[in-house]
mmCIF file of C-alpha atoms in Angstrom:
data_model
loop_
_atom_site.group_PDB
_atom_site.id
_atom_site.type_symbol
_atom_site.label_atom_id
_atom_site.label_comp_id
_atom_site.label_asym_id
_atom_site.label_seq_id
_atom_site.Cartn_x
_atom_site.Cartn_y
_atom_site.Cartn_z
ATOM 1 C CA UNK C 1 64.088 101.116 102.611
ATOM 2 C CA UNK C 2 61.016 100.827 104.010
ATOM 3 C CA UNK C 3 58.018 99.956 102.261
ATOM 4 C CA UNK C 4 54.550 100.282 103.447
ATOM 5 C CA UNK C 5 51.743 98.705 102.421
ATOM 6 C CA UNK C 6 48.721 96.828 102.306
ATOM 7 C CA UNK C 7 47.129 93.816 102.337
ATOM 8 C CA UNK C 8 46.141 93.214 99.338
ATOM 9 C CA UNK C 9 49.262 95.035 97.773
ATOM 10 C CA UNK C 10 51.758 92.685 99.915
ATOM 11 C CA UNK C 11 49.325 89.456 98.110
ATOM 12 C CA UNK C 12 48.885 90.843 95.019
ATOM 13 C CA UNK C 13 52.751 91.568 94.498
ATOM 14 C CA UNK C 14 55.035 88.916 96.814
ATOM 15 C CA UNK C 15 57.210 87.595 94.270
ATOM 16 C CA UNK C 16 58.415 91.152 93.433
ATOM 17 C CA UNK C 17 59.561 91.246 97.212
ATOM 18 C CA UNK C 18 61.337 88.135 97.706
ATOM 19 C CA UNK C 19 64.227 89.631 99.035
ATOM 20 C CA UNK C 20 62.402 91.810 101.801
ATOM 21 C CA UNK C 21 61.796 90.966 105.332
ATOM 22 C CA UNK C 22 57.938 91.242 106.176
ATOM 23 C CA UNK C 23 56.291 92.452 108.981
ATOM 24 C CA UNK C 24 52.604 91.076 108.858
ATOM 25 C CA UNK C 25 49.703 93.140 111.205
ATOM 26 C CA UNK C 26 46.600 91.921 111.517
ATOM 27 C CA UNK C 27 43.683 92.333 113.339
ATOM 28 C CA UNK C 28 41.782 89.861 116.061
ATOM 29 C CA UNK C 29 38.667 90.063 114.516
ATOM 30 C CA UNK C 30 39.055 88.880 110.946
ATOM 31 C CA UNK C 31 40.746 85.645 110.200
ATOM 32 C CA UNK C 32 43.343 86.139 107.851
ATOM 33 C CA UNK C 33 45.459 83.119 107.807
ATOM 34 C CA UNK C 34 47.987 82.069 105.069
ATOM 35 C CA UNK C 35 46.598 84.940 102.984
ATOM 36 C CA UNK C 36 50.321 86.264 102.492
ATOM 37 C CA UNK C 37 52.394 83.518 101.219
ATOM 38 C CA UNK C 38 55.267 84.555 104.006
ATOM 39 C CA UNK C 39 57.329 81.708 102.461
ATOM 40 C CA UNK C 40 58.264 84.298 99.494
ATOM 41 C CA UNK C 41 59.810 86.514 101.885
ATOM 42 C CA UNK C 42 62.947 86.567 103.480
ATOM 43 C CA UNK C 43 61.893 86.579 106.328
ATOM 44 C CA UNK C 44 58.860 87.095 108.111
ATOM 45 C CA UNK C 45 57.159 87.614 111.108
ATOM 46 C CA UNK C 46 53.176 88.138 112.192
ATOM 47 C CA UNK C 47 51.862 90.699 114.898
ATOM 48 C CA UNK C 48 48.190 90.551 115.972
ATOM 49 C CA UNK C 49 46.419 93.586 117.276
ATOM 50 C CA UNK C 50 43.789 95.965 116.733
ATOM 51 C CA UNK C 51 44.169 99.667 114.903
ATOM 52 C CA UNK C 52 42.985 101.224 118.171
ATOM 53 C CA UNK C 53 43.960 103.820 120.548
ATOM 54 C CA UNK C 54 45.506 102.729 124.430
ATOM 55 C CA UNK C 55 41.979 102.525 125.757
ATOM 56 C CA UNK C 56 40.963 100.636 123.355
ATOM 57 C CA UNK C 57 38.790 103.078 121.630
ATOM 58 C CA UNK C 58 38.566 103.475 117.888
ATOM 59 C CA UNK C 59 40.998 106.500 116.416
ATOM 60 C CA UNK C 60 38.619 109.266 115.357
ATOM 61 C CA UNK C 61 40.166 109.996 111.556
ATOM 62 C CA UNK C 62 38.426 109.296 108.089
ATOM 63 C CA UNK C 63 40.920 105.991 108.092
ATOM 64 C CA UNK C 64 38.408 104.751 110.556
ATOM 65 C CA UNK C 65 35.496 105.198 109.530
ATOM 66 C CA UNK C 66 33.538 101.644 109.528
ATOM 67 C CA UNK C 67 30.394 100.444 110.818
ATOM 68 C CA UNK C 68 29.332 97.788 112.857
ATOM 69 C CA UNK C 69 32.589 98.342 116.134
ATOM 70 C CA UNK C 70 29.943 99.006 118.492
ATOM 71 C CA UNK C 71 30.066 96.699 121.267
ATOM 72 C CA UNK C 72 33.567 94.765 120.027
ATOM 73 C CA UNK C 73 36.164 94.437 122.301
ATOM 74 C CA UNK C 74 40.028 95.430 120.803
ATOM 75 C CA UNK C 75 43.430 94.362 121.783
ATOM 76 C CA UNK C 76 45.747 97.559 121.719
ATOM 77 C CA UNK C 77 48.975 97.501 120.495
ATOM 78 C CA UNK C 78 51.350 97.137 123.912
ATOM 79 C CA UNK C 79 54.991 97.322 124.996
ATOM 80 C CA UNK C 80 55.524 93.307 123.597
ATOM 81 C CA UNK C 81 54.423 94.220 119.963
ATOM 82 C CA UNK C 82 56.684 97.268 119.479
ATOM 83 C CA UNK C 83 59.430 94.894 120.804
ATOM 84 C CA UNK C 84 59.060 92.118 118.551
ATOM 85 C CA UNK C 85 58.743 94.042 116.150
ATOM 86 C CA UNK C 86 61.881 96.413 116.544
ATOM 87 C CA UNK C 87 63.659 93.431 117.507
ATOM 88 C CA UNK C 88 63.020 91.993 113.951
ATOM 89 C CA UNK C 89 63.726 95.212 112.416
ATOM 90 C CA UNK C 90 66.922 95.319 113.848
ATOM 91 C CA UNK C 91 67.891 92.232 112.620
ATOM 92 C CA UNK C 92 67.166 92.939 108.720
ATOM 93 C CA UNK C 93 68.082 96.441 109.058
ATOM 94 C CA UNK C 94 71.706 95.116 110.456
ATOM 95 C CA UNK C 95 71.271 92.625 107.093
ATOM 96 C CA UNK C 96 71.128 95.937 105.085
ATOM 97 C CA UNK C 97 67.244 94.268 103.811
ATOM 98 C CA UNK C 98 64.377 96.163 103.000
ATOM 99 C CA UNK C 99 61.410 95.693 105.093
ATOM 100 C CA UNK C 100 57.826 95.622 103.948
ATOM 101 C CA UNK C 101 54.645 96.563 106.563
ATOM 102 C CA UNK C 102 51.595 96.072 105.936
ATOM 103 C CA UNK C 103 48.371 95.714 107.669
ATOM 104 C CA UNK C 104 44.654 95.519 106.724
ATOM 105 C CA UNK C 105 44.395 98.908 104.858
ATOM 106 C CA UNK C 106 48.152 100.265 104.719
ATOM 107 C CA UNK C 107 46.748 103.211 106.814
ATOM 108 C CA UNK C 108 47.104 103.465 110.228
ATOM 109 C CA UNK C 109 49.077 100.384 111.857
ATOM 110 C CA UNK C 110 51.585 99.939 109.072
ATOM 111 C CA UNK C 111 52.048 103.582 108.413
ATOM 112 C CA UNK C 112 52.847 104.256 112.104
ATOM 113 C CA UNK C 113 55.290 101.122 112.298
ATOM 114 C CA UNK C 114 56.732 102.618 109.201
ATOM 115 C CA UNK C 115 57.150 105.803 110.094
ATOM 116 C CA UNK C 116 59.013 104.894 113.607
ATOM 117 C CA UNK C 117 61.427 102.763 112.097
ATOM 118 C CA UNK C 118 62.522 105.482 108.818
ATOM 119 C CA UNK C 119 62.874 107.825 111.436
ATOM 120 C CA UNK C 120 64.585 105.745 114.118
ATOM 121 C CA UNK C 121 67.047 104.340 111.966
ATOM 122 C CA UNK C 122 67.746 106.920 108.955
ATOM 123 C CA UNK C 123 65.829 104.982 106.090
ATOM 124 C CA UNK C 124 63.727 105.912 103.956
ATOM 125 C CA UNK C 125 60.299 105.533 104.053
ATOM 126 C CA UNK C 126 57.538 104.516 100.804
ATOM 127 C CA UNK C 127 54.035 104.865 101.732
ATOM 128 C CA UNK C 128 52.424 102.584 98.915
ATOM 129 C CA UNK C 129 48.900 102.452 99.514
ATOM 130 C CA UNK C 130 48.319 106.512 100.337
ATOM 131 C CA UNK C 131 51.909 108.355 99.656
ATOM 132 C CA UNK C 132 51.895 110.073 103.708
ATOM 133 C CA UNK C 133 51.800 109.228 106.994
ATOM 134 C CA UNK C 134 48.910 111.405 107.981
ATOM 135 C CA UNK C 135 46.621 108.630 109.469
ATOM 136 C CA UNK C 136 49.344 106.725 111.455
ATOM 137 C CA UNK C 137 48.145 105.658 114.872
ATOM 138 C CA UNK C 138 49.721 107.722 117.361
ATOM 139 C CA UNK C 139 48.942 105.615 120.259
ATOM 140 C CA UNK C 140 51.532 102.444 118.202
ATOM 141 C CA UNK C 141 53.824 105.294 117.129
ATOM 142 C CA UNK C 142 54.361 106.885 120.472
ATOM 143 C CA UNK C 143 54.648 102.877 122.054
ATOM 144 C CA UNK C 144 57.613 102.779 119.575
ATOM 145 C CA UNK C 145 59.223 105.371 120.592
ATOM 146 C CA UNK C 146 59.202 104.519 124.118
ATOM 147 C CA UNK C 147 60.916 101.383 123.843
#
């Protein structure tokens, strides 16, 4: 199973997931050290990018709507990320573990990651924070799926 989630659901509810594997996104702009005791987990690993497409530019959905990303520069999700993370996967998948993702919002990042690895390895799939994957970022999706 694959659960995705975020943030503050992954902080707020750890201990219920001890069992899990975690895959951690987060952003480059907001420092969010130690804020998910990873230690609960079974394993876990971080990932650092931005929820931004190829070019850098800022998806154009209602998931994105913030202020102030004028002027900022973003690092885009690239070929390295989707292989550590599939490479992790694969590892806790093979372990027969569930895997939590979560990023800032449970949105975009998370839901994409999600959604590639239900799909590329028959689990299923529990979108926590907003029950679909219609915001997943297409540009980390489609990186996925090219590895």
């Amino acid at each position: 199973m694959i659960y995705v989630t975020s943030r503050s659901f992954a902080v707020n509810n750890a201990s219920s997931f001890y069992d899990c594997a975690l895959i951690s996104i987060s952003g480059t702009h907001r420092d969010y050290t130690n804020t998910v005791p990873v230690d609960v987990f079974e394993d876990a690993i971080q990932v650092v990018f931005d929820d931004v497409l190829e070019d850098g530019s800022v998806p154009q959905t209602p998931a994105h709507r913030q202020e102030g990303w004028e002027g900022e520069t973003f690092v885009p999700f690239n070929k390295e990320h989707a292989k550590k993370i599939i490479e992790f996967a694969e590892i806790h998948i093979e372990q027969s573990n569930d895997i939590i993702v979560h990023c800032d919002a449970g949105i975009s990042r998370s839901v994409a990651v999600g959604k590639y690895l239900a799909e590329a390895y028959g689990l299923k799939v529990q979108y926590v924070s907003i029950g679909h994957d219609k915001f997943a970022n297409q540009h980390i999706y489609s990186t996925l799926k090219s590895i």
